[in-house]
Amino acid sequence: MTAKRSERLESGWFHLYRRVMDLMPRRSSNNARRSSGRAAPDTPPRYAAIKQSIHDAIRDGRLKPGDRVPSEADLVGQFDVSRMTANRALRELQAAGIIVRRAGSGSFIAEPKPIGHMIEIRNIAEEIRGRGHDYRARVIQNVEEKAGAETAVLLEVPVGTKIFHSIIVHHEAEFPIQLEERFVLASVAPDYGRIDFTQMTPNEYLTRTAPLERVEHRVCATMPDARTRGMLGLDENEPVLRMTRRTWSRGRLVSHAWLSHPGTRFELSAAFSVDD
């Protein structure tokens, strides 16, 4: 492991530790009531004891990013608390970004939040591997179709124009990190429908086939529909960061894509120089 990589990991662990510490209840500055001449110790809430146990496990290295944490049922038995108390502890850990919860899978220690690039057009597979994680794509569909009234507007073509419509879920370390729904003009990228996008990303193929001339980005935070929520493994009230990306090549609008990321597990950044 390089010194730079080690430094990034240590920094990630430090911030994770600090986020956990910020969750811990602080002792009151008021004097405790005295009984029999002795100060009664503060008794933290039961849910705080659960959070403290997660904190201790992270600090001691027994739990690392990606590791599963005990379920609500396990916590109920281990700490002799109600399910409501166990659920509160997990919800507060999730709200602070310490854990992520997956419907049907359980709760896991959160990875350091990935950062995407708004200005650059980068291959998501390369971004993920650059962070030292495994990349995997799940292709939901990649079909040829005729542009309907709505999709024709997206690509600025007549209704009935031949296009491709792909839906792909990109995974980082087995967690879904991006849902990509893309419409592509078939006349500019005629082989798009035959590409195996588990081996090559649409970005990589289009960059080779239709060299970029112009890019348009628009980003918003929104609540996902049930389909998006299911494919990204989101809780019912978890938002997404949704980027709309349009790209042009050879004077034509070639691609219109919606890139949706879990809002609690992803950041977008931009950096640029300003000339005098």
Coordinates of C-alpha atoms in Angstrom, one line a residue, residues 113-120 122 127 131 178 243 261 266-270:
K113 CA -18.6 8.8 0.8
P114 CA -17.6 8.6 -2.9
I115 CA -17.2 11.9 -4.7
G116 CA -18.2 12.2 -8.4
H117 CA -17.0 14.9 -10.8
M118 CA -19.6 17.3 -12.2
I119 CA -17.5 18.9 -14.9
E120 CA -15.4 16.0 -16.1
R122 CA -15.3 10.2 -16.3
E127 CA -13.6 6.1 -10.6
R131 CA -10.9 4.4 -5.0
Q178 CA -25.5 4.8 -9.6
M243 CA -27.7 14.3 -12.8
H261 CA -27.0 8.3 -6.9
F266 CA -22.6 10.1 -2.7
E267 CA -21.2 13.6 -3.3
L268 CA -20.7 15.6 -6.4
S269 CA -17.7 18.0 -6.7
A270 CA -16.3 20.5 -9.2

